Short mmCIF file of C-alpha atoms in Angstrom, two decimals:
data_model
loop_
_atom_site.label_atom_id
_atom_site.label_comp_id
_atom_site.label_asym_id
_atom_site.label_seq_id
_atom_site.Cartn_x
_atom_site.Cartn_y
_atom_site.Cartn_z
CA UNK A 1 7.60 -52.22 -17.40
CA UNK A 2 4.24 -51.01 -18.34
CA UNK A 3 1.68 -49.38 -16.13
CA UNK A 4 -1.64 -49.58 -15.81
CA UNK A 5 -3.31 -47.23 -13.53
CA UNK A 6 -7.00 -48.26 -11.70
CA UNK A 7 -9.01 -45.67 -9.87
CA UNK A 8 -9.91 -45.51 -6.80
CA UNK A 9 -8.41 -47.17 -4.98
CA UNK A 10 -10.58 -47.36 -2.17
CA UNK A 11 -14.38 -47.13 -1.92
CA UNK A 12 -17.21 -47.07 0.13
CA UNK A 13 -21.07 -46.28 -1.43
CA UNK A 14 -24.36 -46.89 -0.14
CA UNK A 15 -26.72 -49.69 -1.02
CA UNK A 16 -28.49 -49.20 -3.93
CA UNK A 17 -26.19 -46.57 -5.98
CA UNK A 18 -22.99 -46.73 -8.44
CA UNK A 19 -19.73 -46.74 -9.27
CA UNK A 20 -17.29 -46.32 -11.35
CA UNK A 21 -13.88 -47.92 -11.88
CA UNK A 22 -11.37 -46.66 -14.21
CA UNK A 23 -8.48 -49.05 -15.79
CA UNK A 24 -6.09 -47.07 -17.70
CA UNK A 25 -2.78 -48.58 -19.66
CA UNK A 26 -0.37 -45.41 -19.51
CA UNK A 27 2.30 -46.20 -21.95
CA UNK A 28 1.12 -48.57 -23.95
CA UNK A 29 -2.39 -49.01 -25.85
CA UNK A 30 -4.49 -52.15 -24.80
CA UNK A 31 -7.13 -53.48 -27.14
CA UNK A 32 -7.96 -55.54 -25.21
CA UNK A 33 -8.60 -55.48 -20.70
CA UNK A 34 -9.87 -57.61 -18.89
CA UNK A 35 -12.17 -57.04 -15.74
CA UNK A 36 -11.08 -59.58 -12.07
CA UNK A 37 -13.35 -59.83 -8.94
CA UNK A 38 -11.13 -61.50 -5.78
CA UNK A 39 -12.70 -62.29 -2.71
CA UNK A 40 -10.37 -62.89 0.04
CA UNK A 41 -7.94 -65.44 -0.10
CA UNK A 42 -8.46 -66.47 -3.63
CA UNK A 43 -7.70 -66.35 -7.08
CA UNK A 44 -8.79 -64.16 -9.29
CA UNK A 45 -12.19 -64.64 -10.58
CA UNK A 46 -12.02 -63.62 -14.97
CA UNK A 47 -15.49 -61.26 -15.06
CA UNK A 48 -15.08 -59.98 -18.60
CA UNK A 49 -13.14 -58.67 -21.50
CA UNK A 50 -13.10 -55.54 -22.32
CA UNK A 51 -12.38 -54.64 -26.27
CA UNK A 52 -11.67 -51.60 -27.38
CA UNK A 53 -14.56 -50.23 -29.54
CA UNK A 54 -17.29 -53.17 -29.21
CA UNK A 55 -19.06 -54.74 -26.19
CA UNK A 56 -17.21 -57.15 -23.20
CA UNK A 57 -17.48 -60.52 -23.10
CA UNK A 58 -18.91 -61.82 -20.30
CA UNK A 59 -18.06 -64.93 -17.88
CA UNK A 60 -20.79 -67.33 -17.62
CA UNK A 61 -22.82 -66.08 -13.99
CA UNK A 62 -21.25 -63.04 -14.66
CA UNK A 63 -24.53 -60.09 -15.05
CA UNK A 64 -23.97 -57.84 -17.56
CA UNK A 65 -26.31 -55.19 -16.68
CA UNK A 66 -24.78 -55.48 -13.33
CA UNK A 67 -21.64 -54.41 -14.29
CA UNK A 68 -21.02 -52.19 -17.00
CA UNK A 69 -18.07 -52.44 -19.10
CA UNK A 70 -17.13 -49.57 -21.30
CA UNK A 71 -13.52 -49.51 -23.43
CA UNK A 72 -14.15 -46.08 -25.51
CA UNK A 73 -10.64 -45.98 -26.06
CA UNK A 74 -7.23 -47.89 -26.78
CA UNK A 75 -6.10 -46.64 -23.54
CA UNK A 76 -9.08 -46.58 -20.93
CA UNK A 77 -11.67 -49.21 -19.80
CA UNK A 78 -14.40 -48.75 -16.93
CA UNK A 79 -16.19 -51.01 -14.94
CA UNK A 80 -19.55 -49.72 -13.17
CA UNK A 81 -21.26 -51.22 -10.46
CA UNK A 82 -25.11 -50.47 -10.77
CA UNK A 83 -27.43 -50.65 -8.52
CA UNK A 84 -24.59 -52.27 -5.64
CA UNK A 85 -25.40 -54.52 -2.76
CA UNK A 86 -23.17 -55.70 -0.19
CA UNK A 87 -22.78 -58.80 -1.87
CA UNK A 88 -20.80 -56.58 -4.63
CA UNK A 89 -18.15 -55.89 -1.99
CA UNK A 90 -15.22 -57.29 -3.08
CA UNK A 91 -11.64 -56.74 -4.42
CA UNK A 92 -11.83 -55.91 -8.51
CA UNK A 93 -8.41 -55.48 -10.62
CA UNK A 94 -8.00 -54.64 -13.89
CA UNK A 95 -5.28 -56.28 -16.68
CA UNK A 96 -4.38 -54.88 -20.11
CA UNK A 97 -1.55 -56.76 -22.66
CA UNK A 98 -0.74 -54.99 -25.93
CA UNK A 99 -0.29 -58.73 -27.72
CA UNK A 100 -0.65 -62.24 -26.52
CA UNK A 101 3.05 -63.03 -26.07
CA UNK A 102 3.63 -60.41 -23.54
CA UNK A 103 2.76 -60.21 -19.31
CA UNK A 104 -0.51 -58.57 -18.70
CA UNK A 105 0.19 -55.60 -16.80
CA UNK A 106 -2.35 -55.33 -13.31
CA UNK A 107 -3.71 -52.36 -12.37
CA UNK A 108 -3.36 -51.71 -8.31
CA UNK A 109 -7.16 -52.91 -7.59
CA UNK A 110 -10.36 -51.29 -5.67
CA UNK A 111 -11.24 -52.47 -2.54
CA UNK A 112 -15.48 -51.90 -2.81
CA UNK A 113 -17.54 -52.10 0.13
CA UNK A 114 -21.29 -51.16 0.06
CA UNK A 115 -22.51 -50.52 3.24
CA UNK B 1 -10.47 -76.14 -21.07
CA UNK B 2 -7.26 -74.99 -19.73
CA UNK B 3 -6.10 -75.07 -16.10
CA UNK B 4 -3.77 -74.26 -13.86
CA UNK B 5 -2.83 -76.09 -10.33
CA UNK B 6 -0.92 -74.61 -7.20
CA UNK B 7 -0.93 -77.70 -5.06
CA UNK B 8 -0.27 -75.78 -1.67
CA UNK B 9 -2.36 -72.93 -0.29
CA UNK B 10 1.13 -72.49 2.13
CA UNK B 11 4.73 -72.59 2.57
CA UNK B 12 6.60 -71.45 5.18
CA UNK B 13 10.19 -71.71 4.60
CA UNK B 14 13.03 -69.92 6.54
CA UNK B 15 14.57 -66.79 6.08
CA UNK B 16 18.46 -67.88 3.42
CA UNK B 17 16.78 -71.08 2.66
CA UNK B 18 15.79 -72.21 -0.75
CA UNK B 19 12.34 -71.58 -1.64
CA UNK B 20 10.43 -73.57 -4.24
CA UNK B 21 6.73 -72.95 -5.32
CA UNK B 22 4.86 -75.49 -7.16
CA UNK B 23 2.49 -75.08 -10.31
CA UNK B 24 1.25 -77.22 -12.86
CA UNK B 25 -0.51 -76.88 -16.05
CA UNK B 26 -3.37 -78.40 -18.56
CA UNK B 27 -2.94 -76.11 -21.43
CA UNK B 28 -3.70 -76.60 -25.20
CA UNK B 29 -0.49 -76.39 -27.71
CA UNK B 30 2.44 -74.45 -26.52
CA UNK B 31 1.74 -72.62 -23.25
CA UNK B 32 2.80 -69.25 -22.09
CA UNK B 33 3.19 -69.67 -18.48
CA UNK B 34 3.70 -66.69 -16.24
CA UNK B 35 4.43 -66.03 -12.29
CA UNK B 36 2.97 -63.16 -10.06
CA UNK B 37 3.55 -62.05 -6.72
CA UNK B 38 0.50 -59.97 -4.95
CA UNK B 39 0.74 -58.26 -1.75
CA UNK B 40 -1.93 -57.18 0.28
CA UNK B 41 -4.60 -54.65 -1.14
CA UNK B 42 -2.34 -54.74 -3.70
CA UNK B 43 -2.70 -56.09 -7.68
CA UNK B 44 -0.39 -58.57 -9.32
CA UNK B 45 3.23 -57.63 -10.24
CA UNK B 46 4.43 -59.85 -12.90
CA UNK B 47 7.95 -61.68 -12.18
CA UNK B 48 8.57 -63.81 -14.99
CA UNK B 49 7.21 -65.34 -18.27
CA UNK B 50 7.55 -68.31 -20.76
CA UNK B 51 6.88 -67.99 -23.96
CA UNK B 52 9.57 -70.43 -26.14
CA UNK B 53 13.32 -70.52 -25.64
CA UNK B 54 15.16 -71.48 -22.66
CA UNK B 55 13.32 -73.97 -20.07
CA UNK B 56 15.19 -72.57 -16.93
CA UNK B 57 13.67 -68.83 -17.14
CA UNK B 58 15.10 -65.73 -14.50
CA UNK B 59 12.86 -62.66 -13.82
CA UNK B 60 12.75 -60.25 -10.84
CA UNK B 61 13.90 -60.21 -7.39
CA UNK B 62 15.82 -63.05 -7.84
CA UNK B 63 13.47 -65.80 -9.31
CA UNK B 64 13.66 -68.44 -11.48
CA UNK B 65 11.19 -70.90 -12.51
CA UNK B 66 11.92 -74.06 -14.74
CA UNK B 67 9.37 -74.87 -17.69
CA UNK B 68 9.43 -78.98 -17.84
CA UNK B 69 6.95 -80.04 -20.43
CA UNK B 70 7.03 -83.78 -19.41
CA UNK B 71 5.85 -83.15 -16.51
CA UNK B 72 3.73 -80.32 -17.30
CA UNK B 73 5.24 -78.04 -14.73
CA UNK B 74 6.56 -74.10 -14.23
CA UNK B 75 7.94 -74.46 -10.45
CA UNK B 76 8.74 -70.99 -8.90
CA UNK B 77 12.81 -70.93 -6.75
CA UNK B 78 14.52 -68.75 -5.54
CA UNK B 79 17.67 -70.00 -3.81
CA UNK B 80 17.71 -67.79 -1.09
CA UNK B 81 14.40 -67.12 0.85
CA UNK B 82 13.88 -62.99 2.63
CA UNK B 83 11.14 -62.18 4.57
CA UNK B 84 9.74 -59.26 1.84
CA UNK B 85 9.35 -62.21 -0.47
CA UNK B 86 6.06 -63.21 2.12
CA UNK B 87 3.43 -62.57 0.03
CA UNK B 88 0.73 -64.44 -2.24
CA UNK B 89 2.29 -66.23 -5.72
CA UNK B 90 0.02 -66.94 -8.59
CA UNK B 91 1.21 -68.61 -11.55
CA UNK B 92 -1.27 -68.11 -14.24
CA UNK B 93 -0.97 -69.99 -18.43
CA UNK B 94 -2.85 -69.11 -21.77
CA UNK B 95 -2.79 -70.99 -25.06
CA UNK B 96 -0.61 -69.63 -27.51
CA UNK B 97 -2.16 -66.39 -29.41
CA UNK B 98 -4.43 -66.02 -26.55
CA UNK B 99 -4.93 -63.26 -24.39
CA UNK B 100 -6.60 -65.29 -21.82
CA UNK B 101 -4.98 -66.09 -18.49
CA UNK B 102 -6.11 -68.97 -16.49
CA UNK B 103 -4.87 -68.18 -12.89
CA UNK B 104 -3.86 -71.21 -10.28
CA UNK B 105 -5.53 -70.22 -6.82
CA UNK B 106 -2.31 -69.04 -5.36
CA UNK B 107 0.22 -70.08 -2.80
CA UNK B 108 0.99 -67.73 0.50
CA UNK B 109 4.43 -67.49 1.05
CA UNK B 110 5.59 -67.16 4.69
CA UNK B 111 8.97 -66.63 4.79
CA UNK B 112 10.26 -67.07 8.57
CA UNK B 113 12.78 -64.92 10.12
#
């Protein structure tokens, strides 16, 4: 099957600075991505959707100057944390589909904690 | 709005037994109905998928899930339960033409040696 590849994996930043996750579909190109949050021992939470070439839609609640979406390409999508709290800790995967019919492919997820 | 239901947060079931996960659906039109297993730290893997065709669908590891549109339900089996299949099932549904999933809140799967 298709792969999507999310980087890091892992990562820890202080309060108060930024990251950056990367969502990339490897074999396929995604026009569309969408952005998860999952705290622990639930379901996935839909933050946004990323399209290729114009701005993410965002979830109601969700803030969009929070968390950056950027999809420059038909292959790559990245989320950035600004300005993180430890409330931002959390679990966040990435999905891409090339059409509606088909599985969305999940990237592996980032485990974010903000100390 | 759409929705999806996963009536049991857990079920244990013993290692060779059958294994049966339980999922429901309020979705516009056709649905297309999908299954994912996540293990921990992990994302989703995908398992299996209905789109049209065939109610009784097979996908990996040995699953099988039956679409039954009368009773608006897309049950995850497998007929014989191992303990790698302990993990955390989602089944997820969109509308037809839509990329957006609507994911049940999941079901752990023990599986008991």
């Amino acid at each position: 099957g298709a792969v999507v590849s999310q980087h890091p994996s892992r990562v820890i930043c202080k309060s108060g600075t930024s990251v950056k996750i990367e969502c990339r579909s490897l074999d396929f190109q995604a026009t569309t991505m969408f952005w998860y949050r999952q705290f622990p021992k639930q379901s996935l939470m839909l933050m946004a959707t990323s399209n290729e070439g114009s701005k993410a839609t965002y979830e109601q609640g969700v803030e969009k100057d929070k968390f950056l979406i950027n999809h420059a390409s038909l292959t790559l999508s990245t989320l950035t944390v600004t300005s993180a709290h430890p409330e931002d800790s959390s679990f966040y995967i990435c999905s891409a589909q090339d059409s509606p019919d088909t599985e969305a492919f999940f990237g592996q997820g980032t485990r974010l904690t903000v100390v | 709005a759409q929705s999806v239901a996963q009536p049991e947060d857990q079920v244990n079931v013993a290692e060779g037994n059958p294994l049966t996960v339980k999922c429901t659906y309020s979705v516009s039109g056709n649905p297309y109905l999908f299954w994912y297993v996540q293990y921990p730290n992990r994302g989703l893997q995908f398992l299996l998928k209905y789109i049209t065709g065939d109610n009784l669908v097979k996908g990996s590891y040995g699953f099988e899930a039956e679409f039954n549109k009368s009773q608006t339900s897309f049950h995850l089996k497998k007929p014989s339960a191992l303990v790698s299949d302990s993990a955390l099932y989602f089944c997820a549904g969109s509308g037809a033409g839509s990329y957006q999933l609507t994911f049940g809140k999941g079901t752990k799967l023990s599986v008991i040696p």
